[in-house]
Short mmCIF file of C-alpha atoms and ligand atoms in Angstrom, two decimals:
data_model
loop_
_atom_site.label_atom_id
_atom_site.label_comp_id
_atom_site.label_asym_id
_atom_site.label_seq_id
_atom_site.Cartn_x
_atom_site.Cartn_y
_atom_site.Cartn_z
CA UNK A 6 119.06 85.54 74.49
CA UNK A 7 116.11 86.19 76.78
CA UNK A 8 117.10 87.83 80.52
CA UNK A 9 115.65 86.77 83.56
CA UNK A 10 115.15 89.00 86.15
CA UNK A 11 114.15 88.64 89.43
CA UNK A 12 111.99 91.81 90.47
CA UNK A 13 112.28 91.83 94.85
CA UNK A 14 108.34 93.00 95.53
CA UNK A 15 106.25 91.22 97.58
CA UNK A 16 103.61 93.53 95.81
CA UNK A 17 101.19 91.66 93.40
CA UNK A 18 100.34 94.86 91.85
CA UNK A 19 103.45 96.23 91.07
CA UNK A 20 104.27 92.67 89.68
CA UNK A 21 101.49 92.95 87.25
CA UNK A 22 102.47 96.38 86.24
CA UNK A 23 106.21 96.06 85.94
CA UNK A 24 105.35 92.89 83.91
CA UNK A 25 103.03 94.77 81.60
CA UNK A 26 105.79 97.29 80.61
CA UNK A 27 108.42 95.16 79.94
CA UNK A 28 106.52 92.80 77.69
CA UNK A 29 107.89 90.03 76.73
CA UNK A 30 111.44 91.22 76.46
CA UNK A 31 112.40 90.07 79.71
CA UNK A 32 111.72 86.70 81.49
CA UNK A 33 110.34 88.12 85.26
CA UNK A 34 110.28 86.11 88.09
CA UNK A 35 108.82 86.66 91.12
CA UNK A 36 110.44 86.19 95.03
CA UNK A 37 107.80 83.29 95.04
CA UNK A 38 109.21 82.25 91.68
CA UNK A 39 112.57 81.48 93.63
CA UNK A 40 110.92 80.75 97.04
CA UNK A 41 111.89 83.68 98.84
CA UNK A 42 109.08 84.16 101.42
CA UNK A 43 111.25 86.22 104.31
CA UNK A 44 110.37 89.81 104.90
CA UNK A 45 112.72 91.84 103.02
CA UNK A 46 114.45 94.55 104.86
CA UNK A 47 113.90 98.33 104.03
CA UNK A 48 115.50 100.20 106.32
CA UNK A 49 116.83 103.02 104.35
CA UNK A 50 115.54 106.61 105.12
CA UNK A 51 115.64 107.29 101.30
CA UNK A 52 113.97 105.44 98.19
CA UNK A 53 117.19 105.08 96.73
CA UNK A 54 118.48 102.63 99.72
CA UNK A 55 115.69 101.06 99.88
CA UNK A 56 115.33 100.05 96.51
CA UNK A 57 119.66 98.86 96.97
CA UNK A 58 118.87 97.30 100.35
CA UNK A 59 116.53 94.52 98.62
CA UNK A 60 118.03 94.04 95.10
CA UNK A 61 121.38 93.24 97.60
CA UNK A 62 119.54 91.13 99.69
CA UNK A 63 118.20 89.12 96.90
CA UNK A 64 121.31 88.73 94.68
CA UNK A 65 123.47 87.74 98.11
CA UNK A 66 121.45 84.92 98.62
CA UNK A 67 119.95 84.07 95.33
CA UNK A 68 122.91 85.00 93.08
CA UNK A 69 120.58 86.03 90.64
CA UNK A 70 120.33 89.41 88.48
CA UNK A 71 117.39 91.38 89.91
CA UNK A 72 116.29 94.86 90.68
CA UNK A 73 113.71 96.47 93.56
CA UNK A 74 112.06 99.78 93.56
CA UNK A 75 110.81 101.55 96.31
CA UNK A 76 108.17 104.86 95.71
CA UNK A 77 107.00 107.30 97.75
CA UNK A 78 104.09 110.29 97.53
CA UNK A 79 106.32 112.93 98.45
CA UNK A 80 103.60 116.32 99.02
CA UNK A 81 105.12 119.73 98.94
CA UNK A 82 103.43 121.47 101.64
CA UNK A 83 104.45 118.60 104.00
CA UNK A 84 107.67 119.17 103.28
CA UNK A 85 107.96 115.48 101.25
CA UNK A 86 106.00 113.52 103.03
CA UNK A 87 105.01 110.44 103.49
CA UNK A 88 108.04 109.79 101.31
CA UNK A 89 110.12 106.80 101.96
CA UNK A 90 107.48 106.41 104.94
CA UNK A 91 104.52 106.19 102.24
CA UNK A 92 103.35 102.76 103.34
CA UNK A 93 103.44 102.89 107.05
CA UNK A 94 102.60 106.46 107.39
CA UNK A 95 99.05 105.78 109.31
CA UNK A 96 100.89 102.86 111.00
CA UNK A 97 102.07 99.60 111.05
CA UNK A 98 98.93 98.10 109.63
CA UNK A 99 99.87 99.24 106.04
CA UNK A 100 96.31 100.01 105.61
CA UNK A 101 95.87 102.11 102.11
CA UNK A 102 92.65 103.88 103.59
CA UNK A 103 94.14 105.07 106.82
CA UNK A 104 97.24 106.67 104.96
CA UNK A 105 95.05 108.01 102.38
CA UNK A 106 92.69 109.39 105.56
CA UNK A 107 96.04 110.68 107.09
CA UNK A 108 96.92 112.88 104.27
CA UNK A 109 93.34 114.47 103.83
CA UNK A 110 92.77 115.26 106.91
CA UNK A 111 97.02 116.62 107.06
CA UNK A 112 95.62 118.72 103.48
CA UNK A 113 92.38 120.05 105.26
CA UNK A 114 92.00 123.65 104.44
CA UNK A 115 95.24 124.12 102.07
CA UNK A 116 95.08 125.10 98.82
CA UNK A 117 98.51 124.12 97.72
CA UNK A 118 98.26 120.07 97.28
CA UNK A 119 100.72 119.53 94.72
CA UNK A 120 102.73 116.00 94.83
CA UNK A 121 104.77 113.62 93.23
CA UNK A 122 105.24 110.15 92.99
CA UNK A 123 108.96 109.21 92.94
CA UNK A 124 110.29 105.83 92.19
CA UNK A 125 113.88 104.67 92.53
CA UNK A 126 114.57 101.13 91.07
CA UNK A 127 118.09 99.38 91.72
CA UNK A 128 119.40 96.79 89.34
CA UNK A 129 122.05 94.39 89.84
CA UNK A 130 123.14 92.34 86.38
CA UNK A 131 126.21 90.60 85.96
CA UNK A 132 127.36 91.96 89.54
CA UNK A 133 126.81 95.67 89.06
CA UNK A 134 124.60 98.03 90.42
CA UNK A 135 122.20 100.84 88.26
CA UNK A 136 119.75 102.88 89.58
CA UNK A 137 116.86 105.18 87.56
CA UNK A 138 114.49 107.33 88.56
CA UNK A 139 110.75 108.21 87.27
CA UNK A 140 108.69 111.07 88.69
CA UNK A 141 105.08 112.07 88.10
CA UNK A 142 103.74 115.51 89.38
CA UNK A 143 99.99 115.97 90.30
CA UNK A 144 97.43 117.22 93.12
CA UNK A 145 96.05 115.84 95.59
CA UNK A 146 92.22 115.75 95.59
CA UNK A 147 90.00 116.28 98.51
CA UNK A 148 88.37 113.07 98.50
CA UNK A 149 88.91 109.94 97.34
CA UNK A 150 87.60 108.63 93.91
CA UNK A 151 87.92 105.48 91.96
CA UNK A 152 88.56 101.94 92.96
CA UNK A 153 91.35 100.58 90.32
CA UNK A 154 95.32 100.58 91.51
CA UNK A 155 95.77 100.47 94.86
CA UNK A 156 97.95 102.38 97.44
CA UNK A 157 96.92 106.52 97.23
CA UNK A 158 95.77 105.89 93.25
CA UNK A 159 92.63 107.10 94.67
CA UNK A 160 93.57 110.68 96.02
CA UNK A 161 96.47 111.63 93.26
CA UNK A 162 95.45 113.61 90.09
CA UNK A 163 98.61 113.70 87.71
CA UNK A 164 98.85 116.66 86.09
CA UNK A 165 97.20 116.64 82.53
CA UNK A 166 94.53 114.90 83.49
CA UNK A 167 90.57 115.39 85.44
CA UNK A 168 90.84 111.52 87.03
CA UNK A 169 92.66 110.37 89.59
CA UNK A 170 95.05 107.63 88.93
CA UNK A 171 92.62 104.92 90.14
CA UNK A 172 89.67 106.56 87.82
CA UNK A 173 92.23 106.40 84.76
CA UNK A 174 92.15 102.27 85.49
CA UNK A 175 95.66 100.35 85.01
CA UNK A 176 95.97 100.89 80.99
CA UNK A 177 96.50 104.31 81.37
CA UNK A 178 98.04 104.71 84.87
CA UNK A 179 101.11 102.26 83.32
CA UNK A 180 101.80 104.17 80.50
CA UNK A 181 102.31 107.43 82.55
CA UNK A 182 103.01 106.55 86.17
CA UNK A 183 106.48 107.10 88.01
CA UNK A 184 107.29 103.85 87.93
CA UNK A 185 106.05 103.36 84.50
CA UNK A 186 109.06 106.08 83.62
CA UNK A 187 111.09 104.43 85.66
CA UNK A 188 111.19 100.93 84.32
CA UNK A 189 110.78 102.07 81.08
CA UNK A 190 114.61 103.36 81.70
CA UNK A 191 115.36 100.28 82.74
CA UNK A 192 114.35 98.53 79.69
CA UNK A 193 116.05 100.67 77.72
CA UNK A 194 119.11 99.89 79.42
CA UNK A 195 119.00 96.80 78.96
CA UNK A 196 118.26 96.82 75.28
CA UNK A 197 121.25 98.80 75.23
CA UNK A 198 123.60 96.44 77.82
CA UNK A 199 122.21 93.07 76.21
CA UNK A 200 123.24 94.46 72.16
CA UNK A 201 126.74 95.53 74.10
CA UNK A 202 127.19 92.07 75.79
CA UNK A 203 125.86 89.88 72.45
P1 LIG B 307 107.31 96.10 98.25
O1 LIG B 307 108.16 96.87 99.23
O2 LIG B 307 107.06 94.67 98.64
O3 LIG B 307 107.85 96.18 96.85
P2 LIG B 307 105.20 98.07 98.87
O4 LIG B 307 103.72 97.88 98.82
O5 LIG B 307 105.82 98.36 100.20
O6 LIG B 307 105.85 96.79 98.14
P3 LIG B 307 106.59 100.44 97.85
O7 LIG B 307 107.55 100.24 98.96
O8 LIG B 307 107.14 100.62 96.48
O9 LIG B 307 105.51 99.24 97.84
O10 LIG B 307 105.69 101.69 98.06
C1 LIG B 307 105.41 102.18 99.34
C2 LIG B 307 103.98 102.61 99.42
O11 LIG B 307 103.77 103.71 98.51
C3 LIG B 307 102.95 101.54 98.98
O12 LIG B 307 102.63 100.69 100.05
C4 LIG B 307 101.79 102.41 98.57
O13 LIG B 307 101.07 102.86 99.69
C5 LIG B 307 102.49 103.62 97.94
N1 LIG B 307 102.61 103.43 96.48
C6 LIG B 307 103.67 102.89 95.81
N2 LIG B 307 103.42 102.87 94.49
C7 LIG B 307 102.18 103.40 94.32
C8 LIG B 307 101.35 103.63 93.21
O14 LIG B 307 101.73 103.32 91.98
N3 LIG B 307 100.15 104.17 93.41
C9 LIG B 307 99.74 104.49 94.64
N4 LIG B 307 100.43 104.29 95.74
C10 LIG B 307 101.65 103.75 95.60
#
């Protein structure tokens, strides 16, 4: 039998991206899906109660299985940062440019600019909670280049490759991203958990 899962992201993108690499094994449904339009908390200082702090949310008042993620650019020679801040890090305004502005002009001058993207996604199915993890190192770049993704695509070079992830265009970025590893644990999982429960 086919799951359905809500996935707690009020991000279009990641929607599109998470549905991508879970094909068609999984019914997903979106917070609009269930009419959830209120402002999820995330109040955690790590990704990893962040991502628990909205799959709870959801399944307390939706009763349905779900899972969140929450990522972060965590940069080594600002010791992790913007991390769990990532998308306030210029500010309230969320604006991708300004963050992405923020860490240049933080990067000015250094030589070491290596940086991961870390993503922590919680599920909650039949009442229990899993977490997994993906992580993808790179560089930062000195200026911005490319236009698809969104977020700091523009300014991260994974390692392995001469384009930044918003160069290397969706296709590629979702076969290799952090979250990419990330929920492809999570579908293994639950090839594994829905044989088990058959
Ligand atoms: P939701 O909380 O509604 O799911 P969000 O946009 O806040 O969506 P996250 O909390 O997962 O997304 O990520 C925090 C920020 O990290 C996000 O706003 C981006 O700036 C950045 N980010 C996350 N994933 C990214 C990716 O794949 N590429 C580039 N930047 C990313």
């Amino acid at each position: 039998m086919k799951r359905t899962l809500v996935f707690a992201t009020n991000n279009l993108h990641k929607l599109e991206e998470v549905s991508q690499i879970l094909g068609d094994q999984i019914e997903l449904r979106s917070l609009k899906d269930i009419g959830c339009e209120e402002d999820i908390p995330e109040t955690a200082d790590t990704l990893e109660g962040n991502a628990l702090q909205k799959a709870h949310y959801i399944h307390s008042r939706y009763g349905t299985d779900c899972f969140a993620d929450d990522t972060g650019l965590e940069i080594e020679a600002l010791n992790g940062d913007p991390g769990v801040y990532s998308a306030r890090y210029a500010g309230k305004g969320r604006d991708p440019q300004d963050n992405m502005n923020k860490v240049l002009r933080k990067l000015e001058g250094k030589t070491r600019r290596n940086a991961r993207f870390r993503t922590a996604i919680s599920l909650i199915l039949d009442g229990k909670e899993y977490l997994f993890e993906g992580i993808i190192q790179g560089v930062i770049t000195t200026e911005k280049r490319g236009e698809a993704g969104f977020g700091y695509d523009p300014i991260f070079l994974p390692d392995g490759y001469d384009q930044t992830f918003a160069e290397l265009g969706n296709e590629i970025k979702n076969h290799i991203s952090h979250r990419a590893l990330a929920v492809q644990k999570l579908c293994d999982f639950l090839k594994t958990y829905t044989k088990q429960v058959e």
